[in-house]
Short mmCIF file of C-alpha atoms in Angstrom, two decimals:
data_model
loop_
_atom_site.label_atom_id
_atom_site.label_comp_id
_atom_site.label_asym_id
_atom_site.label_seq_id
_atom_site.Cartn_x
_atom_site.Cartn_y
_atom_site.Cartn_z
CA MET A 1 93.59 52.82 91.74
CA GLU A 2 91.47 55.92 91.23
CA SER A 3 91.45 56.75 94.95
CA GLN A 4 95.23 56.33 95.08
CA THR A 5 95.62 58.71 92.14
CA GLN A 6 93.42 61.31 93.85
CA ALA A 7 95.39 60.96 97.07
CA ALA A 8 98.67 61.38 95.21
CA ARG A 9 97.43 64.55 93.65
CA GLY A 10 96.37 65.83 97.05
CA ARG A 11 93.18 67.60 98.01
CA PRO A 12 92.58 70.89 96.22
CA ARG A 13 93.04 74.02 98.31
CA GLU A 14 89.80 75.42 99.65
CA PHE A 15 91.11 79.00 99.71
CA ASP A 16 92.76 81.50 97.42
CA PRO A 17 96.42 81.86 98.53
CA GLU A 18 96.63 85.40 97.11
CA GLU A 19 93.56 86.54 99.05
CA ALA A 20 94.79 84.81 102.19
CA LEU A 21 98.17 86.50 101.86
CA ALA A 22 96.51 89.89 101.38
CA ALA A 23 94.55 89.30 104.59
CA ALA A 24 97.75 88.38 106.43
CA LEU A 25 99.43 91.53 105.11
CA ASN A 26 96.58 93.59 106.54
CA VAL A 27 97.06 92.01 109.98
CA PHE A 28 100.85 92.50 109.95
CA TRP A 29 100.35 96.10 108.77
CA ARG A 30 98.00 96.88 111.66
CA ARG A 31 99.76 94.91 114.36
CA GLY A 32 103.41 94.60 113.34
CA TYR A 33 105.23 91.28 113.10
CA GLU A 34 105.26 90.40 116.78
CA GLY A 35 101.87 91.92 117.52
CA ALA A 36 100.17 89.65 114.99
CA SER A 37 99.22 86.37 116.67
CA MET A 38 98.78 83.13 114.77
CA ALA A 39 95.15 83.02 115.90
CA GLU A 40 94.52 86.48 114.50
CA LEU A 41 96.31 85.63 111.25
CA THR A 42 94.44 82.37 110.62
CA GLU A 43 91.11 83.99 111.45
CA ALA A 44 91.72 86.87 109.05
CA MET A 45 92.99 84.50 106.35
CA GLY A 46 90.06 82.13 106.81
CA ILE A 47 92.30 79.08 107.11
CA THR A 48 93.55 76.65 109.73
CA LYS A 49 97.06 76.55 111.15
CA PRO A 50 97.95 73.37 109.22
CA SER A 51 96.81 75.03 105.98
CA LEU A 52 98.88 78.12 106.77
CA TYR A 53 101.99 76.05 107.42
CA ALA A 54 101.41 73.91 104.32
CA CYS A 55 100.96 76.89 101.99
CA PHE A 56 103.14 79.62 103.48
CA GLY A 57 105.53 77.96 105.94
CA ASN A 58 105.96 79.38 109.43
CA LYS A 59 105.03 82.89 110.63
CA GLU A 60 108.39 84.34 109.60
CA SER A 61 108.05 82.92 106.09
CA LEU A 62 104.49 84.26 105.88
CA PHE A 63 105.69 87.71 106.88
CA ARG A 64 108.38 87.69 104.18
CA LYS A 65 105.78 86.75 101.57
CA ALA A 66 103.55 89.55 102.92
CA LEU A 67 106.49 91.95 102.55
CA ASP A 68 106.89 90.86 98.93
CA LEU A 69 103.21 91.61 98.32
CA TYR A 70 103.52 94.95 100.13
CA GLU A 71 106.46 95.99 97.97
CA ARG A 72 104.78 94.81 94.77
CA ASP A 73 101.36 96.37 95.30
CA LYS A 74 101.89 99.22 97.76
CA LEU A 75 105.41 100.52 97.09
CA CYS A 76 105.33 100.37 93.28
CA TYR A 77 105.31 104.20 93.23
CA ILE A 78 108.98 104.21 94.27
CA LYS A 79 110.14 102.66 90.98
CA THR A 80 108.21 105.20 88.91
CA ALA A 81 109.44 108.01 91.17
CA LEU A 82 113.04 107.28 90.16
CA GLU A 83 112.07 108.08 86.57
CA ALA A 84 111.16 111.70 87.40
CA PRO A 85 113.32 114.20 85.46
CA THR A 86 114.66 115.99 88.56
CA ALA A 87 115.69 115.04 92.09
CA LYS A 88 112.93 117.25 93.46
CA GLY A 89 110.49 115.47 91.17
CA VAL A 90 111.71 112.13 92.55
CA ALA A 91 111.22 113.37 96.10
CA GLU A 92 107.75 114.71 95.33
CA ARG A 93 106.56 111.45 93.79
CA ILE A 94 107.94 109.45 96.71
CA LEU A 95 106.44 111.75 99.34
CA ARG A 96 103.03 111.90 97.68
CA GLY A 97 103.02 108.15 97.03
CA SER A 98 103.94 107.53 100.65
CA LEU A 99 101.24 109.92 101.84
CA ALA A 100 98.61 108.19 99.72
CA ILE A 101 99.49 104.77 101.11
CA GLN A 102 99.77 105.92 104.72
CA THR A 103 96.49 107.85 104.81
CA GLY A 104 94.31 105.84 102.43
CA THR A 105 90.82 104.65 103.28
CA THR A 106 91.25 100.95 102.48
CA ASP A 107 94.57 100.05 104.13
CA PRO A 108 95.89 100.49 107.68
CA HIS A 109 97.64 103.81 108.28
CA GLY A 110 101.39 104.01 108.72
CA CYS A 111 104.16 101.98 107.07
CA LEU A 112 104.57 98.21 107.46
CA GLY A 113 108.37 98.49 107.48
CA VAL A 114 108.46 101.21 110.13
CA ILE A 115 105.90 99.44 112.30
CA SER A 116 107.82 96.17 112.15
CA THR A 117 111.29 97.59 112.81
CA VAL A 118 110.17 99.80 115.67
CA ALA A 119 108.05 97.13 117.35
CA CYS A 120 110.41 94.15 116.95
CA THR A 121 112.26 92.91 120.01
CA ALA A 122 115.48 90.90 120.17
CA GLN A 123 113.45 87.72 119.55
CA ALA A 124 112.58 88.96 116.06
CA GLU A 125 115.97 90.32 114.99
CA SER A 126 115.89 88.38 111.72
CA ILE A 127 112.64 90.13 110.75
CA ARG A 128 114.03 93.54 111.63
CA ASP A 129 117.20 92.75 109.69
CA GLU A 130 115.11 91.68 106.70
CA VAL A 131 113.14 94.93 106.67
CA ILE A 132 116.31 97.01 107.10
CA ALA A 133 118.06 95.12 104.28
CA ARG A 134 115.16 95.75 101.91
CA ARG A 135 115.12 99.43 102.83
CA ALA A 136 118.89 99.62 102.25
CA SER A 137 118.43 98.24 98.73
CA SER A 138 115.78 100.87 98.00
CA ASP A 139 117.96 103.61 99.51
CA ALA A 140 120.90 102.53 97.33
CA ALA A 141 118.80 102.96 94.17
CA LEU A 142 117.65 106.37 95.39
CA ALA A 143 121.22 107.43 96.21
CA ALA A 144 122.35 106.43 92.71
CA ARG A 145 119.55 108.54 91.22
CA PHE A 146 120.56 111.54 93.35
CA GLU A 147 124.22 111.05 92.39
CA ARG A 148 123.16 111.36 88.78
CA ALA A 149 121.07 114.42 89.59
CA ARG A 150 124.04 116.14 91.22
CA ALA A 151 126.23 115.33 88.22
CA GLU A 152 123.58 116.91 86.00
CA GLY A 153 123.66 120.10 88.10
CA ASP A 154 120.23 119.43 89.59
CA PHE A 155 121.37 120.62 93.01
CA PRO A 156 124.59 122.07 94.50
CA GLU A 157 127.67 119.84 94.52
CA SER A 158 128.14 120.67 98.21
CA ILE A 159 125.10 118.54 99.05
CA ASP A 160 125.77 114.85 99.61
CA PRO A 161 123.27 112.63 97.72
CA GLN A 162 123.36 110.07 100.52
CA ALA A 163 122.48 112.78 103.03
CA LEU A 164 119.45 113.64 100.89
CA VAL A 165 118.39 109.99 100.97
CA THR A 166 118.70 109.93 104.75
CA TYR A 167 116.76 113.18 105.02
CA LEU A 168 113.95 111.93 102.77
CA SER A 169 113.83 108.61 104.62
CA ALA A 170 113.55 110.40 107.97
CA ILE A 171 110.67 112.51 106.67
CA MET A 172 108.83 109.45 105.35
CA GLN A 173 109.35 107.48 108.56
CA GLY A 174 108.13 110.44 110.59
CA MET A 175 105.06 110.66 108.37
CA ALA A 176 104.42 106.95 108.86
CA VAL A 177 104.59 107.21 112.64
CA GLN A 178 102.29 110.25 112.65
CA ALA A 179 99.84 108.62 110.23
CA GLY A 180 99.74 105.54 112.43
CA ALA A 181 99.01 107.76 115.42
CA GLY A 182 96.04 109.33 113.62
CA THR A 183 97.47 112.66 112.47
CA PRO A 184 95.00 114.18 109.94
CA ARG A 185 95.93 113.94 106.27
CA ASP A 186 95.96 117.73 105.81
CA LYS A 187 98.68 118.05 108.46
CA LEU A 188 100.81 115.46 106.70
CA GLU A 189 100.21 117.22 103.38
CA GLN A 190 101.64 120.36 104.97
CA LEU A 191 104.75 118.37 105.88
CA VAL A 192 105.10 117.23 102.26
CA GLU A 193 104.71 120.80 100.97
CA THR A 194 107.24 122.16 103.49
CA THR A 195 109.77 119.46 102.58
CA LEU A 196 109.44 120.30 98.88
CA ALA A 197 109.64 124.04 99.58
CA VAL A 198 113.05 123.67 101.26
CA TRP A 199 114.37 121.02 98.85
CA PRO A 200 117.68 122.11 97.32
CA GLY A 201 117.83 122.83 93.62
CA LYS A 202 115.15 122.90 90.95
#
């Protein structure tokens, strides 16, 4: 009876799912979705393929969970950036937060979203669509904040808030590509300073 009860409960996991997911995130961040092999993922996570499937599902499901972790732990600066008193303040917090993540000493350089959308082929369209959809949600929140800023007279009415979002997004994606290619931090800091110097309004 006792052995049946133990079997019903299942064997306890021999790994920390949070640590394993963080290791998978690191691999996806360095290699992109398609560049990360299952062998590389399981080795980094310290688990077997059956354990990966049992805990996280397939590779696509694992990547989505890694994206959740990335947004929670690495992109949390975006939410606080929206609370800045001016549109320029929002842009500065986003740019500096992005720079810190992309050029840090503990994480891979570049942006997981940019790496995954650029590197994905037709076989991974669902992953690219997922990343794009998440970015669209973030962009919508940013556009709403810039709409409010324009209404408050923060920058000229002739400037389209959505165009500012697109502009800021292009700068950040360019930074991510350059960071991933090894551009020194001081060069990217110059890009941030130049962007803020030409930002419209206060």
